[in-house]
PDB file of C-alpha atoms in Angstrom:
ATOM      1  CA  UNK S   1       0.052 -18.152 -23.967  1.00  0.00           C
ATOM      2  CA  UNK S   2       1.102 -21.462 -22.434  1.00  0.00           C
ATOM      3  CA  UNK S   3      -0.745 -24.536 -23.775  1.00  0.00           C
ATOM      4  CA  UNK S   4       0.338 -27.893 -25.206  1.00  0.00           C
ATOM      5  CA  UNK S   5      -2.576 -27.760 -27.685  1.00  0.00           C
ATOM      6  CA  UNK S   6      -1.386 -25.915 -30.813  1.00  0.00           C
ATOM      7  CA  UNK S   7      -4.944 -25.237 -31.996  1.00  0.00           C
ATOM      8  CA  UNK S   8      -5.910 -23.580 -28.721  1.00  0.00           C
ATOM      9  CA  UNK S   9      -2.731 -21.484 -28.817  1.00  0.00           C
ATOM     10  CA  UNK S  10      -3.633 -20.282 -32.314  1.00  0.00           C
ATOM     11  CA  UNK S  11      -7.198 -19.438 -31.284  1.00  0.00           C
ATOM     12  CA  UNK S  12      -6.007 -17.551 -28.213  1.00  0.00           C
ATOM     13  CA  UNK S  13      -3.407 -15.711 -30.273  1.00  0.00           C
ATOM     14  CA  UNK S  14      -5.967 -14.614 -32.860  1.00  0.00           C
ATOM     15  CA  UNK S  15      -8.392 -13.464 -30.164  1.00  0.00           C
ATOM     16  CA  UNK S  16      -5.761 -11.411 -28.338  1.00  0.00           C
ATOM     17  CA  UNK S  17      -4.211  -9.924 -31.448  1.00  0.00           C
ATOM     18  CA  UNK S  18      -7.693  -8.734 -32.360  1.00  0.00           C
ATOM     19  CA  UNK S  19      -7.425  -6.531 -29.242  1.00  0.00           C
ATOM     20  CA  UNK S  20      -4.050  -5.157 -30.345  1.00  0.00           C
ATOM     21  CA  UNK S  21      -1.943  -7.416 -28.123  1.00  0.00           C
ATOM     22  CA  UNK S  22       1.387  -8.985 -28.989  1.00  0.00           C
ATOM     23  CA  UNK S  23       1.431 -12.704 -28.162  1.00  0.00           C
ATOM     24  CA  UNK S  24       4.290 -15.082 -27.342  1.00  0.00           C
ATOM     25  CA  UNK S  25       3.630 -18.835 -27.274  1.00  0.00           C
ATOM     26  CA  UNK S  26       5.014 -21.693 -25.193  1.00  0.00           C
ATOM     27  CA  UNK S  27       3.970 -25.332 -25.747  1.00  0.00           C
ATOM     28  CA  UNK S  28       4.816 -26.538 -22.225  1.00  0.00           C
ATOM     29  CA  UNK S  29       5.316 -25.340 -18.693  1.00  0.00           C
ATOM     30  CA  UNK S  30       9.049 -25.954 -18.911  1.00  0.00           C
ATOM     31  CA  UNK S  31       9.295 -23.891 -22.096  1.00  0.00           C
ATOM     32  CA  UNK S  32       7.337 -21.045 -20.476  1.00  0.00           C
ATOM     33  CA  UNK S  33       9.631 -20.941 -17.460  1.00  0.00           C
ATOM     34  CA  UNK S  34      12.709 -20.967 -19.699  1.00  0.00           C
ATOM     35  CA  UNK S  35      11.276 -18.119 -21.762  1.00  0.00           C
ATOM     36  CA  UNK S  36      10.578 -16.106 -18.620  1.00  0.00           C
ATOM     37  CA  UNK S  37      14.157 -16.746 -17.512  1.00  0.00           C
ATOM     38  CA  UNK S  38      15.667 -15.473 -20.766  1.00  0.00           C
ATOM     39  CA  UNK S  39      13.218 -12.752 -21.839  1.00  0.00           C
ATOM     40  CA  UNK S  40      11.757 -11.547 -18.546  1.00  0.00           C
ATOM     41  CA  UNK S  41       8.125 -11.336 -17.474  1.00  0.00           C
ATOM     42  CA  UNK S  42       5.425 -10.377 -19.999  1.00  0.00           C
ATOM     43  CA  UNK S  43       2.441  -8.170 -19.126  1.00  0.00           C
ATOM     44  CA  UNK S  44       0.204 -11.219 -18.561  1.00  0.00           C
ATOM     45  CA  UNK S  45       0.354 -15.023 -18.687  1.00  0.00           C
ATOM     46  CA  UNK S  46      -2.532 -17.113 -20.091  1.00  0.00           C
ATOM     47  CA  UNK S  47      -1.899 -20.579 -18.705  1.00  0.00           C
ATOM     48  CA  UNK S  48      -3.636 -23.905 -19.348  1.00  0.00           C
ATOM     49  CA  UNK S  49      -4.109 -26.151 -16.316  1.00  0.00           C
ATOM     50  CA  UNK S  50      -3.868 -29.572 -17.967  1.00  0.00           C
ATOM     51  CA  UNK S  51      -0.511 -30.085 -19.661  1.00  0.00           C
ATOM     52  CA  UNK S  52       1.772 -33.135 -19.797  1.00  0.00           C
ATOM     53  CA  UNK S  53       4.846 -32.982 -17.598  1.00  0.00           C
ATOM     54  CA  UNK S  54       4.592 -29.815 -15.546  1.00  0.00           C
ATOM     55  CA  UNK S  55       0.949 -28.801 -15.175  1.00  0.00           C
ATOM     56  CA  UNK S  56      -0.342 -25.248 -15.006  1.00  0.00           C
ATOM     57  CA  UNK S  57      -0.580 -25.242 -11.219  1.00  0.00           C
ATOM     58  CA  UNK S  58       3.132 -25.947 -10.839  1.00  0.00           C
ATOM     59  CA  UNK S  59       4.029 -23.417 -13.535  1.00  0.00           C
ATOM     60  CA  UNK S  60       1.990 -20.736 -11.747  1.00  0.00           C
ATOM     61  CA  UNK S  61       3.566 -21.582  -8.404  1.00  0.00           C
ATOM     62  CA  UNK S  62       7.100 -21.405  -9.836  1.00  0.00           C
ATOM     63  CA  UNK S  63       6.435 -18.129 -11.624  1.00  0.00           C
ATOM     64  CA  UNK S  64       5.389 -16.580  -8.324  1.00  0.00           C
ATOM     65  CA  UNK S  65       8.402 -17.987  -6.484  1.00  0.00           C
ATOM     66  CA  UNK S  66      11.206 -17.692  -9.022  1.00  0.00           C
ATOM     67  CA  UNK S  67      10.640 -14.533 -11.006  1.00  0.00           C
ATOM     68  CA  UNK S  68       9.685 -11.920  -8.413  1.00  0.00           C
ATOM     69  CA  UNK S  69       6.348 -11.731 -10.232  1.00  0.00           C
ATOM     70  CA  UNK S  70       3.957 -11.094  -7.368  1.00  0.00           C
ATOM     71  CA  UNK S  71       1.994  -8.560  -9.375  1.00  0.00           C
ATOM     72  CA  UNK S  72       2.120 -10.353 -12.755  1.00  0.00           C
ATOM     73  CA  UNK S  73      -1.456 -11.220 -13.859  1.00  0.00           C
ATOM     74  CA  UNK S  74      -1.828 -14.967 -14.460  1.00  0.00           C
ATOM     75  CA  UNK S  75      -5.091 -16.178 -16.010  1.00  0.00           C
ATOM     76  CA  UNK S  76      -5.546 -19.948 -15.906  1.00  0.00           C
ATOM     77  CA  UNK S  77      -7.713 -21.968 -18.298  1.00  0.00           C
ATOM     78  CA  UNK S  78      -9.719 -24.638 -16.467  1.00  0.00           C
ATOM     79  CA  UNK S  79     -12.463 -27.171 -17.193  1.00  0.00           C
ATOM     80  CA  UNK S  80     -15.968 -25.754 -17.515  1.00  0.00           C
ATOM     81  CA  UNK S  81     -17.301 -27.121 -14.191  1.00  0.00           C
ATOM     82  CA  UNK S  82     -14.040 -27.913 -12.445  1.00  0.00           C
ATOM     83  CA  UNK S  83     -14.519 -25.986  -9.182  1.00  0.00           C
ATOM     84  CA  UNK S  84     -11.652 -27.858  -7.507  1.00  0.00           C
ATOM     85  CA  UNK S  85      -9.234 -26.661 -10.188  1.00  0.00           C
ATOM     86  CA  UNK S  86     -10.500 -23.108  -9.853  1.00  0.00           C
ATOM     87  CA  UNK S  87      -9.901 -23.175  -6.090  1.00  0.00           C
ATOM     88  CA  UNK S  88      -6.431 -24.658  -6.554  1.00  0.00           C
ATOM     89  CA  UNK S  89      -5.610 -22.074  -9.232  1.00  0.00           C
ATOM     90  CA  UNK S  90      -6.186 -19.262  -6.733  1.00  0.00           C
ATOM     91  CA  UNK S  91      -4.199 -21.137  -4.080  1.00  0.00           C
ATOM     92  CA  UNK S  92      -1.069 -21.276  -6.254  1.00  0.00           C
ATOM     93  CA  UNK S  93      -1.325 -17.603  -7.164  1.00  0.00           C
ATOM     94  CA  UNK S  94      -3.607 -17.254 -10.187  1.00  0.00           C
ATOM     95  CA  UNK S  95      -5.155 -13.829 -10.659  1.00  0.00           C
ATOM     96  CA  UNK S  96      -8.184 -15.047 -12.611  1.00  0.00           C
ATOM     97  CA  UNK S  97      -9.449 -18.037 -14.569  1.00  0.00           C
ATOM     98  CA  UNK S  98     -11.499 -18.703 -17.664  1.00  0.00           C
ATOM     99  CA  UNK S  99     -13.397 -21.925 -18.337  1.00  0.00           C
ATOM    100  CA  UNK S 100     -13.296 -24.116 -21.423  1.00  0.00           C
ATOM    101  CA  UNK S 101     -14.572 -23.935 -24.089  1.00  0.00           C
ATOM    102  CA  UNK S 102     -12.969 -20.496 -24.377  1.00  0.00           C
ATOM    103  CA  UNK S 103     -15.060 -17.803 -26.033  1.00  0.00           C
ATOM    104  CA  UNK S 104     -12.620 -15.645 -28.032  1.00  0.00           C
ATOM    105  CA  UNK S 105     -14.306 -12.223 -27.570  1.00  0.00           C
ATOM    106  CA  UNK S 106     -14.793 -12.874 -23.854  1.00  0.00           C
ATOM    107  CA  UNK S 107     -11.152 -13.929 -23.539  1.00  0.00           C
ATOM    108  CA  UNK S 108      -9.989 -10.685 -25.140  1.00  0.00           C
ATOM    109  CA  UNK S 109     -12.154  -8.534 -22.893  1.00  0.00           C
ATOM    110  CA  UNK S 110     -11.132 -10.440 -19.755  1.00  0.00           C
ATOM    111  CA  UNK S 111      -7.430 -10.156 -20.580  1.00  0.00           C
ATOM    112  CA  UNK S 112      -7.736  -6.458 -21.375  1.00  0.00           C
ATOM    113  CA  UNK S 113      -9.548  -5.896 -18.066  1.00  0.00           C
ATOM    114  CA  UNK S 114      -6.798  -7.723 -16.156  1.00  0.00           C
ATOM    115  CA  UNK S 115      -4.112  -5.679 -17.893  1.00  0.00           C
ATOM    116  CA  UNK S 116      -5.868  -2.441 -16.975  1.00  0.00           C
ATOM    117  CA  UNK S 117      -6.205  -3.570 -13.360  1.00  0.00           C
ATOM    118  CA  UNK S 118      -2.524  -4.528 -13.240  1.00  0.00           C
ATOM    119  CA  UNK S 119      -1.529  -1.146 -14.679  1.00  0.00           C
ATOM    120  CA  UNK S 120      -3.625   0.684 -12.072  1.00  0.00           C
ATOM    121  CA  UNK S 121      -2.136  -1.458  -9.283  1.00  0.00           C
ATOM    122  CA  UNK S 122       1.378  -0.713 -10.524  1.00  0.00           C
ATOM    123  CA  UNK S 123       0.649   3.010 -10.645  1.00  0.00           C
ATOM    124  CA  UNK S 124      -0.735   2.836  -7.111  1.00  0.00           C
ATOM    125  CA  UNK S 125       2.416   1.049  -5.881  1.00  0.00           C
ATOM    126  CA  UNK S 126       4.602   3.704  -7.516  1.00  0.00           C
ATOM    127  CA  UNK S 127       2.548   6.402  -5.804  1.00  0.00           C
ATOM    128  CA  UNK S 128       2.882   4.605  -2.466  1.00  0.00           C
ATOM    129  CA  UNK S 129       6.678   4.384  -2.856  1.00  0.00           C
ATOM    130  CA  UNK S 130       6.820   8.066  -3.772  1.00  0.00           C
ATOM    131  CA  UNK S 131       4.678   9.068  -0.795  1.00  0.00           C
ATOM    132  CA  UNK S 132       6.728   6.850   1.490  1.00  0.00           C
ATOM    133  CA  UNK S 133       9.908   8.547   0.309  1.00  0.00           C
ATOM    134  CA  UNK S 134       8.405  11.982   0.852  1.00  0.00           C
ATOM    135  CA  UNK S 135       7.263  11.043   4.348  1.00  0.00           C
ATOM    136  CA  UNK S 136      10.713   9.742   5.227  1.00  0.00           C
ATOM    137  CA  UNK S 137      12.184  13.082   4.166  1.00  0.00           C
ATOM    138  CA  UNK S 138       9.839  15.067   6.422  1.00  0.00           C
ATOM    139  CA  UNK S 139      11.605  15.963   9.699  1.00  0.00           C
ATOM    140  CA  UNK S 140       8.370  16.206  11.698  1.00  0.00           C
ATOM    141  CA  UNK S 141       6.782  13.531  13.837  1.00  0.00           C
ATOM    142  CA  UNK S 142       3.399  12.242  12.694  1.00  0.00           C
ATOM    143  CA  UNK S 143       0.670  10.770  14.872  1.00  0.00           C
ATOM    144  CA  UNK S 144      -2.603   9.253  13.747  1.00  0.00           C
ATOM    145  CA  UNK S 145      -5.382   9.392  16.340  1.00  0.00           C
ATOM    146  CA  UNK S 146      -9.027   8.316  16.290  1.00  0.00           C
ATOM    147  CA  UNK S 147     -12.206   9.938  17.596  1.00  0.00           C
ATOM    148  CA  UNK S 148     -11.568   8.418  21.037  1.00  0.00           C
ATOM    149  CA  UNK S 149      -8.148  10.153  21.159  1.00  0.00           C
ATOM    150  CA  UNK S 150      -6.314   6.820  20.806  1.00  0.00           C
ATOM    151  CA  UNK S 151      -2.869   6.721  19.147  1.00  0.00           C
ATOM    152  CA  UNK S 152      -3.228   4.451  16.096  1.00  0.00           C
ATOM    153  CA  UNK S 153      -0.016   5.074  14.160  1.00  0.00           C
ATOM    154  CA  UNK S 154       3.249   6.941  14.492  1.00  0.00           C
ATOM    155  CA  UNK S 155       6.181   8.037  12.317  1.00  0.00           C
ATOM    156  CA  UNK S 156       9.312   9.298  13.999  1.00  0.00           C
ATOM    157  CA  UNK S 157      10.822  12.566  12.865  1.00  0.00           C
ATOM    158  CA  UNK S 158      14.466  12.830  11.855  1.00  0.00           C
ATOM    159  CA  UNK S 159      16.272  13.565  15.099  1.00  0.00           C
ATOM    160  CA  UNK S 160      13.045  14.345  16.992  1.00  0.00           C
ATOM    161  CA  UNK S 161      12.157  12.062  19.876  1.00  0.00           C
ATOM    162  CA  UNK S 162       8.565  11.704  21.136  1.00  0.00           C
ATOM    163  CA  UNK S 163       7.669  12.605  24.724  1.00  0.00           C
ATOM    164  CA  UNK S 164       7.723   8.891  25.633  1.00  0.00           C
ATOM    165  CA  UNK S 165       8.837   5.818  23.619  1.00  0.00           C
ATOM    166  CA  UNK S 166       6.267   4.639  20.993  1.00  0.00           C
ATOM    167  CA  UNK S 167       5.649   1.371  22.859  1.00  0.00           C
ATOM    168  CA  UNK S 168       4.458   3.494  25.784  1.00  0.00           C
ATOM    169  CA  UNK S 169       1.700   5.320  23.894  1.00  0.00           C
ATOM    170  CA  UNK S 170       0.614   3.252  20.867  1.00  0.00           C
ATOM    171  CA  UNK S 171      -2.932   2.025  21.491  1.00  0.00           C
ATOM    172  CA  UNK S 172      -3.372   4.366  24.447  1.00  0.00           C
ATOM    173  CA  UNK S 173      -5.401   7.572  24.826  1.00  0.00           C
ATOM    174  CA  UNK S 174      -3.811  11.024  24.829  1.00  0.00           C
ATOM    175  CA  UNK S 175      -4.781  11.672  28.467  1.00  0.00           C
ATOM    176  CA  UNK S 176      -2.939   8.475  29.484  1.00  0.00           C
ATOM    177  CA  UNK S 177       0.306   9.789  28.003  1.00  0.00           C
ATOM    178  CA  UNK S 178       0.441  13.581  28.145  1.00  0.00           C
ATOM    179  CA  UNK S 179      -0.064  16.069  31.001  1.00  0.00           C
ATOM    180  CA  UNK S 180      -3.686  17.007  31.675  1.00  0.00           C
ATOM    181  CA  UNK S 181      -3.576  20.528  30.190  1.00  0.00           C
ATOM    182  CA  UNK S 182      -1.887  19.418  26.964  1.00  0.00           C
ATOM    183  CA  UNK S 183      -4.138  16.376  26.600  1.00  0.00           C
ATOM    184  CA  UNK S 184      -7.277  18.472  27.115  1.00  0.00           C
ATOM    185  CA  UNK S 185      -6.168  20.963  24.446  1.00  0.00           C
ATOM    186  CA  UNK S 186      -5.440  18.167  21.978  1.00  0.00           C
ATOM    187  CA  UNK S 187      -8.741  16.401  22.604  1.00  0.00           C
ATOM    188  CA  UNK S 188     -10.621  19.651  22.043  1.00  0.00           C
ATOM    189  CA  UNK S 189      -8.648  20.246  18.839  1.00  0.00           C
ATOM    190  CA  UNK S 190      -9.407  16.725  17.542  1.00  0.00           C
ATOM    191  CA  UNK S 191     -13.116  17.268  18.162  1.00  0.00           C
ATOM    192  CA  UNK S 192     -13.001  20.567  16.264  1.00  0.00           C
ATOM    193  CA  UNK S 193     -11.123  19.068  13.318  1.00  0.00           C
ATOM    194  CA  UNK S 194     -13.578  16.180  12.985  1.00  0.00           C
ATOM    195  CA  UNK S 195     -16.522  18.562  13.295  1.00  0.00           C
ATOM    196  CA  UNK S 196     -15.331  21.281  10.916  1.00  0.00           C
ATOM    197  CA  UNK S 197     -12.713  19.592   8.668  1.00  0.00           C
ATOM    198  CA  UNK S 198     -10.456  22.569   9.384  1.00  0.00           C
ATOM    199  CA  UNK S 199      -6.673  22.437   9.585  1.00  0.00           C
ATOM    200  CA  UNK S 200      -5.915  23.559  13.158  1.00  0.00           C
ATOM    201  CA  UNK S 201      -2.518  24.401  14.640  1.00  0.00           C
ATOM    202  CA  UNK S 202      -1.849  23.912  18.344  1.00  0.00           C
ATOM    203  CA  UNK S 203       1.245  25.063  20.251  1.00  0.00           C
ATOM    204  CA  UNK S 204       2.168  23.371  23.521  1.00  0.00           C
ATOM    205  CA  UNK S 205       5.078  22.798  25.879  1.00  0.00           C
ATOM    206  CA  UNK S 206       6.333  19.604  27.510  1.00  0.00           C
ATOM    207  CA  UNK S 207       8.978  19.137  30.173  1.00  0.00           C
ATOM    208  CA  UNK S 208      11.569  16.489  29.341  1.00  0.00           C
ATOM    209  CA  UNK S 209      14.580  15.754  31.546  1.00  0.00           C
ATOM    210  CA  UNK S 210      13.956  18.974  33.429  1.00  0.00           C
ATOM    211  CA  UNK S 211      13.934  21.128  30.282  1.00  0.00           C
ATOM    212  CA  UNK S 212      11.019  22.771  28.516  1.00  0.00           C
ATOM    213  CA  UNK S 213      10.451  21.647  24.925  1.00  0.00           C
ATOM    214  CA  UNK S 214       8.116  23.579  22.665  1.00  0.00           C
ATOM    215  CA  UNK S 215       6.055  21.966  19.910  1.00  0.00           C
ATOM    216  CA  UNK S 216       3.733  23.027  17.148  1.00  0.00           C
ATOM    217  CA  UNK S 217       1.167  20.458  16.029  1.00  0.00           C
ATOM    218  CA  UNK S 218      -0.980  20.739  12.889  1.00  0.00           C
ATOM    219  CA  UNK S 219      -4.141  18.636  13.048  1.00  0.00           C
ATOM    220  CA  UNK S 220      -5.975  17.550   9.887  1.00  0.00           C
ATOM    221  CA  UNK S 221      -8.708  15.042   9.198  1.00  0.00           C
ATOM    222  CA  UNK S 222      -7.402  11.918   7.442  1.00  0.00           C
ATOM    223  CA  UNK S 223     -10.430   9.603   7.564  1.00  0.00           C
ATOM    224  CA  UNK S 224     -13.992   9.285   8.758  1.00  0.00           C
ATOM    225  CA  UNK S 225     -12.955   9.181  12.409  1.00  0.00           C
ATOM    226  CA  UNK S 226      -9.194   9.747  12.203  1.00  0.00           C
ATOM    227  CA  UNK S 227      -6.970  12.776  12.591  1.00  0.00           C
ATOM    228  CA  UNK S 228      -3.354  13.224  11.537  1.00  0.00           C
ATOM    229  CA  UNK S 229      -1.165  15.333  13.815  1.00  0.00           C
ATOM    230  CA  UNK S 230       2.087  16.628  12.285  1.00  0.00           C
ATOM    231  CA  UNK S 231       4.303  17.725  15.160  1.00  0.00           C
ATOM    232  CA  UNK S 232       7.364  19.939  14.879  1.00  0.00           C
ATOM    233  CA  UNK S 233       9.859  20.676  17.643  1.00  0.00           C
ATOM    234  CA  UNK S 234      10.184  24.469  17.726  1.00  0.00           C
ATOM    235  CA  UNK S 235      12.275  24.604  20.906  1.00  0.00           C
ATOM    236  CA  UNK S 236      15.328  26.086  19.215  1.00  0.00           C
ATOM    237  CA  UNK S 237      13.173  28.654  17.454  1.00  0.00           C
ATOM    238  CA  UNK S 238      11.671  29.690  20.788  1.00  0.00           C
ATOM    239  CA  UNK S 239      15.108  29.922  22.373  1.00  0.00           C
ATOM    240  CA  UNK S 240      16.336  32.094  19.515  1.00  0.00           C
ATOM    241  CA  UNK S 241      13.336  34.409  19.970  1.00  0.00           C
ATOM    242  CA  UNK S 242      14.022  34.617  23.688  1.00  0.00           C
ATOM    243  CA  UNK S 243      17.663  35.405  23.055  1.00  0.00           C
ATOM    244  CA  UNK S 244      16.763  38.225  20.632  1.00  0.00           C
ATOM    245  CA  UNK S 245      14.339  39.732  23.158  1.00  0.00           C
ATOM    246  CA  UNK S 246      17.100  39.973  25.729  1.00  0.00           C
ATOM    247  CA  UNK S 247      19.624  41.625  23.457  1.00  0.00           C
TER     248      UNK S 247
END
């Protein structure tokens, strides 16, 4: 709680402790920044706008810039009808605001809601990092295509090169990139996946640098009008099978 008014700090502290929260006080913006520097970021900052010396806007701006606190919830306390301050609070990075005079029960509920939202956002970011790591470990190529057979996204496989460079197919339709027979099979498969929600596997062959390369693509719906194609190069597997047949 950052406020130069001791009475308001006490009221805020009592309100938040009533919701089971531990509260640390700072009587100025400078003191708050010093505390962040020595103790690290708290779960949430309740910050008054009007303070002598460094005002709340500057404190909020510096917190965002100096402490790698992009996701730290910052609730600013503004005047009751001060729409300009509210707009500026969001501009400098405030997450939310509450108007004076502060109603203690409402303050507690608002802070608790912000904390829950921040916790969910943090969990979502952890999940994203985990999924990103898993995707990086997958050796297959991944293509995202829409209902019009347009390439919308691409992830390269480890050591697997696409038929043409990504800049040559991103934003283009399958039939503009691949041979007619392969493109027709893929377009039919995409239609079936979007119609039935089935996971469909398609095997096909492409000629690259005069050599035949064999692929296996698994198509799955990944949105209302999007399909994810996970493509594996099975050329070596095919060659091994051919070698065994000729033994």
